[in-house]
PDB file of C-alpha atoms in Angstrom:
ATOM      1  CA  UNK A   1     -12.408  12.693 149.103  1.00 30.00           C
ATOM      2  CA  UNK A   2     -12.771   9.807 151.408  1.00 34.00           C
ATOM      3  CA  UNK A   3     -10.423   6.718 151.844  1.00 34.00           C
ATOM      4  CA  UNK A   4     -11.543   3.718 153.549  1.00 38.00           C
ATOM      5  CA  UNK A   5     -12.991   0.484 153.272  1.00 39.00           C
ATOM      6  CA  UNK A   6     -16.429  -1.310 153.919  1.00 41.00           C
ATOM      7  CA  UNK A   7     -17.604  -4.196 156.125  1.00 44.00           C
ATOM      8  CA  UNK A   8     -21.122  -5.767 156.186  1.00 45.00           C
ATOM      9  CA  UNK A   9     -21.981  -8.624 158.673  1.00 44.00           C
ATOM     10  CA  UNK A  10     -25.143  -9.099 161.035  1.00 46.00           C
ATOM     11  CA  UNK A  11     -27.643 -10.812 158.245  1.00 46.00           C
ATOM     12  CA  UNK A  12     -30.073 -11.203 161.362  1.00 47.00           C
ATOM     13  CA  UNK A  13     -30.595  -7.610 161.835  1.00 48.00           C
ATOM     14  CA  UNK A  14     -29.750  -6.606 158.006  1.00 48.00           C
ATOM     15  CA  UNK A  15     -27.276  -4.040 159.476  1.00 49.00           C
ATOM     16  CA  UNK A  16     -24.513  -2.847 157.154  1.00 48.00           C
ATOM     17  CA  UNK A  17     -21.862  -0.622 158.626  1.00 48.00           C
ATOM     18  CA  UNK A  18     -19.009   1.202 157.274  1.00 46.00           C
ATOM     19  CA  UNK A  19     -16.071   2.550 158.467  1.00 44.00           C
ATOM     20  CA  UNK A  20     -13.930   5.331 156.842  1.00 42.00           C
ATOM     21  CA  UNK A  21     -10.420   5.146 158.039  1.00 39.00           C
ATOM     22  CA  UNK A  22      -9.425   8.455 156.632  1.00 38.00           C
ATOM     23  CA  UNK A  23     -11.565  11.641 155.817  1.00 41.00           C
ATOM     24  CA  UNK A  24     -10.117  14.259 153.900  1.00 41.00           C
ATOM     25  CA  UNK A  25      -6.427  13.582 155.022  1.00 42.00           C
ATOM     26  CA  UNK A  26      -7.429  13.622 158.594  1.00 41.00           C
ATOM     27  CA  UNK A  27      -6.350  10.730 160.600  1.00 45.00           C
ATOM     28  CA  UNK A  28      -9.599   9.686 162.221  1.00 52.00           C
ATOM     29  CA  UNK A  29     -12.099   6.583 162.116  1.00 59.00           C
ATOM     30  CA  UNK A  30     -15.730   7.265 161.797  1.00 60.00           C
ATOM     31  CA  UNK A  31     -18.055   4.494 162.267  1.00 60.00           C
ATOM     32  CA  UNK A  32     -21.437   4.946 159.958  1.00 59.00           C
ATOM     33  CA  UNK A  33     -24.466   2.486 160.331  1.00 60.00           C
ATOM     34  CA  UNK A  34     -26.818   1.755 157.957  1.00 56.00           C
ATOM     35  CA  UNK A  35     -29.972  -0.717 158.958  1.00 56.00           C
ATOM     36  CA  UNK A  36     -32.223  -1.724 156.235  1.00 57.00           C
ATOM     37  CA  UNK A  37     -30.786   0.876 153.979  1.00 60.00           C
ATOM     38  CA  UNK A  38     -30.897   3.746 156.526  1.00 62.00           C
ATOM     39  CA  UNK A  39     -28.461   5.853 158.011  1.00 59.00           C
ATOM     40  CA  UNK A  40     -28.677   5.609 161.832  1.00 57.00           C
ATOM     41  CA  UNK A  41     -25.333   6.438 163.476  1.00 60.00           C
ATOM     42  CA  UNK A  42     -22.109   8.097 162.628  1.00 64.00           C
ATOM     43  CA  UNK A  43     -19.666   7.951 165.335  1.00 69.00           C
ATOM     44  CA  UNK A  44     -15.995   9.211 165.872  1.00 77.00           C
ATOM     45  CA  UNK A  45     -13.449   7.109 167.176  1.00 81.00           C
ATOM     46  CA  UNK A  46     -12.229   8.679 170.842  1.00 88.00           C
ATOM     47  CA  UNK A  47     -10.003   7.946 173.715  1.00 92.00           C
ATOM     48  CA  UNK A  48     -10.585   8.817 177.430  1.00 94.00           C
ATOM     49  CA  UNK A  49      -8.558   8.454 180.233  1.00 95.00           C
ATOM     50  CA  UNK A  50      -9.645   6.523 183.272  1.00 95.00           C
ATOM     51  CA  UNK A  51      -6.830   6.604 186.106  1.00 92.00           C
ATOM     52  CA  UNK A  52      -3.675   5.275 184.639  1.00 93.00           C
ATOM     53  CA  UNK A  53      -5.660   3.251 181.918  1.00 96.00           C
ATOM     54  CA  UNK A  54      -6.738   4.533 178.390  1.00 96.00           C
ATOM     55  CA  UNK A  55      -9.884   3.542 176.624  1.00 96.00           C
ATOM     56  CA  UNK A  56     -11.009   3.966 173.191  1.00 93.00           C
ATOM     57  CA  UNK A  57     -14.690   4.045 172.156  1.00 91.00           C
ATOM     58  CA  UNK A  58     -16.813   5.701 169.925  1.00 87.00           C
ATOM     59  CA  UNK A  59     -18.438   9.279 170.426  1.00 84.00           C
ATOM     60  CA  UNK A  60     -22.056   8.943 170.624  1.00 81.00           C
ATOM     61  CA  UNK A  61     -22.062   5.107 171.860  1.00 85.00           C
ATOM     62  CA  UNK A  62     -23.813   5.303 175.274  1.00 88.00           C
ATOM     63  CA  UNK A  63     -21.643   3.400 177.311  1.00 93.00           C
ATOM     64  CA  UNK A  64     -18.520   5.081 176.016  1.00 93.00           C
ATOM     65  CA  UNK A  65     -20.333   8.657 176.394  1.00 92.00           C
ATOM     66  CA  UNK A  66     -21.225   7.781 180.246  1.00 94.00           C
ATOM     67  CA  UNK A  67     -17.285   6.947 180.397  1.00 96.00           C
ATOM     68  CA  UNK A  68     -16.524  10.360 178.713  1.00 94.00           C
ATOM     69  CA  UNK A  69     -19.131  11.981 181.425  1.00 94.00           C
ATOM     70  CA  UNK A  70     -18.271  10.517 184.630  1.00 94.00           C
ATOM     71  CA  UNK A  71     -14.355   9.847 184.010  1.00 95.00           C
ATOM     72  CA  UNK A  72     -14.660   6.311 185.223  1.00 97.00           C
ATOM     73  CA  UNK A  73     -15.575   3.219 184.302  1.00 97.00           C
ATOM     74  CA  UNK A  74     -19.216   2.721 183.096  1.00 96.00           C
ATOM     75  CA  UNK A  75     -21.342   1.296 186.106  1.00 95.00           C
ATOM     76  CA  UNK A  76     -18.331   1.141 188.307  1.00 96.00           C
ATOM     77  CA  UNK A  77     -21.023   0.604 191.264  1.00 95.00           C
ATOM     78  CA  UNK A  78     -21.798  -2.624 190.025  1.00 94.00           C
ATOM     79  CA  UNK A  79     -18.406  -3.675 189.239  1.00 95.00           C
ATOM     80  CA  UNK A  80     -17.202  -2.689 192.745  1.00 95.00           C
ATOM     81  CA  UNK A  81     -20.377  -4.842 193.971  1.00 94.00           C
ATOM     82  CA  UNK A  82     -18.830  -8.068 192.368  1.00 92.00           C
ATOM     83  CA  UNK A  83     -15.601  -7.588 193.698  1.00 90.00           C
ATOM     84  CA  UNK A  84     -16.273  -9.734 196.779  1.00 87.00           C
ATOM     85  CA  UNK A  85     -17.440 -12.521 194.745  1.00 90.00           C
ATOM     86  CA  UNK A  86     -14.344 -12.477 192.595  1.00 90.00           C
ATOM     87  CA  UNK A  87     -11.479 -11.838 194.877  1.00 88.00           C
ATOM     88  CA  UNK A  88     -10.236 -15.812 194.543  1.00 89.00           C
ATOM     89  CA  UNK A  89     -11.360 -16.042 190.847  1.00 91.00           C
ATOM     90  CA  UNK A  90      -8.758 -17.795 188.610  1.00 94.00           C
ATOM     91  CA  UNK A  91     -10.858 -16.860 185.513  1.00 96.00           C
ATOM     92  CA  UNK A  92     -13.104 -14.415 184.154  1.00 95.00           C
ATOM     93  CA  UNK A  93     -15.543 -14.613 181.493  1.00 95.00           C
ATOM     94  CA  UNK A  94     -16.601 -11.500 179.928  1.00 96.00           C
ATOM     95  CA  UNK A  95     -19.475 -11.912 177.100  1.00 95.00           C
ATOM     96  CA  UNK A  96     -20.360  -9.133 175.128  1.00 94.00           C
ATOM     97  CA  UNK A  97     -17.129  -7.412 176.126  1.00 96.00           C
ATOM     98  CA  UNK A  98     -17.943  -4.226 173.799  1.00 95.00           C
ATOM     99  CA  UNK A  99     -15.258  -2.049 174.228  1.00 95.00           C
ATOM    100  CA  UNK A 100     -13.351  -3.235 177.240  1.00 97.00           C
ATOM    101  CA  UNK A 101     -14.728  -1.259 180.301  1.00 97.00           C
ATOM    102  CA  UNK A 102     -15.335  -4.380 182.358  1.00 97.00           C
ATOM    103  CA  UNK A 103     -11.777  -6.104 181.019  1.00 97.00           C
ATOM    104  CA  UNK A 104      -9.779  -3.013 181.879  1.00 98.00           C
ATOM    105  CA  UNK A 105     -11.370  -2.920 185.652  1.00 97.00           C
ATOM    106  CA  UNK A 106     -10.928  -6.264 186.232  1.00 97.00           C
ATOM    107  CA  UNK A 107      -7.504  -6.547 184.715  1.00 97.00           C
ATOM    108  CA  UNK A 108      -6.288  -3.531 187.046  1.00 95.00           C
ATOM    109  CA  UNK A 109      -8.562  -4.969 189.951  1.00 95.00           C
ATOM    110  CA  UNK A 110      -7.355  -8.437 189.656  1.00 95.00           C
ATOM    111  CA  UNK A 111      -4.062  -8.537 187.679  1.00 95.00           C
ATOM    112  CA  UNK A 112      -3.229 -12.291 188.506  1.00 94.00           C
ATOM    113  CA  UNK A 113      -6.619 -13.533 187.247  1.00 95.00           C
ATOM    114  CA  UNK A 114      -6.963 -14.552 183.432  1.00 96.00           C
ATOM    115  CA  UNK A 115     -10.054 -13.009 181.515  1.00 97.00           C
ATOM    116  CA  UNK A 116     -11.800 -14.017 178.518  1.00 97.00           C
ATOM    117  CA  UNK A 117     -13.428 -11.369 176.627  1.00 97.00           C
ATOM    118  CA  UNK A 118     -15.724 -12.032 173.712  1.00 97.00           C
ATOM    119  CA  UNK A 119     -17.252  -9.490 171.713  1.00 94.00           C
ATOM    120  CA  UNK A 120     -18.976 -10.734 168.344  1.00 91.00           C
ATOM    121  CA  UNK A 121     -19.277  -7.053 166.712  1.00 85.00           C
ATOM    122  CA  UNK A 122     -16.437  -6.528 164.570  1.00 82.00           C
ATOM    123  CA  UNK A 123     -16.511  -2.538 165.240  1.00 80.00           C
ATOM    124  CA  UNK A 124     -16.345  -2.831 168.784  1.00 88.00           C
ATOM    125  CA  UNK A 125     -13.770  -5.934 168.880  1.00 92.00           C
ATOM    126  CA  UNK A 126     -11.497  -3.711 166.948  1.00 89.00           C
ATOM    127  CA  UNK A 127     -11.602  -1.221 169.919  1.00 91.00           C
ATOM    128  CA  UNK A 128     -11.701  -3.823 172.271  1.00 96.00           C
ATOM    129  CA  UNK A 129      -8.207  -5.183 171.126  1.00 96.00           C
ATOM    130  CA  UNK A 130      -6.694  -1.445 170.952  1.00 94.00           C
ATOM    131  CA  UNK A 131      -7.512  -0.960 174.491  1.00 97.00           C
ATOM    132  CA  UNK A 132      -6.073  -4.400 175.320  1.00 98.00           C
ATOM    133  CA  UNK A 133      -2.793  -3.525 173.563  1.00 97.00           C
ATOM    134  CA  UNK A 134      -2.777   0.062 174.504  1.00 95.00           C
ATOM    135  CA  UNK A 135      -3.106  -0.836 178.361  1.00 97.00           C
ATOM    136  CA  UNK A 136      -0.559  -3.488 177.995  1.00 97.00           C
ATOM    137  CA  UNK A 137      -3.076  -6.408 179.772  1.00 96.00           C
ATOM    138  CA  UNK A 138      -1.479  -9.416 179.335  1.00 96.00           C
ATOM    139  CA  UNK A 139      -4.304 -11.576 181.422  1.00 97.00           C
ATOM    140  CA  UNK A 140      -6.627 -10.941 178.873  1.00 98.00           C
ATOM    141  CA  UNK A 141      -7.470 -12.875 175.662  1.00 97.00           C
ATOM    142  CA  UNK A 142     -10.199 -11.831 173.605  1.00 97.00           C
ATOM    143  CA  UNK A 143     -12.279 -13.587 171.059  1.00 95.00           C
ATOM    144  CA  UNK A 144     -14.721 -12.743 168.235  1.00 92.00           C
ATOM    145  CA  UNK A 145     -17.141 -14.966 166.013  1.00 84.00           C
ATOM    146  CA  UNK A 146     -14.969 -14.670 162.825  1.00 80.00           C
ATOM    147  CA  UNK A 147     -11.644 -15.956 164.492  1.00 71.00           C
ATOM    148  CA  UNK A 148     -10.920 -19.459 163.102  1.00 57.00           C
TER     149      UNK A 148
END
């Protein structure tokens, strides 16, 4: 049977999200999303390599699927264009950091620059934190709306 826990949040959209940490004894995470009482998504957590980095996301999430398909950062060409403007930057603030695609990119490209990453969605924030820790990104600080 299922072993897990539930979280409910996002009163503005009426979204209820439930995560089962283990299914039938298999150690994996599944993201099940209900909106207005209807099942809208079932996504499994997965990992992908981007060069020397590892990024964790949800299969079925459009950004993570693009990373998996291309084997590279999501919208890398956009990130590269911004590079010239950020060379002497002391602080990058990423609002809506999602799973940390941009955070990982900028941390690798500009390791001396501090990066503040804010992600309001609790499930994506969990992935963001995992990605920061897994890759040892010491110049990144993550924030969430539920932090005190």
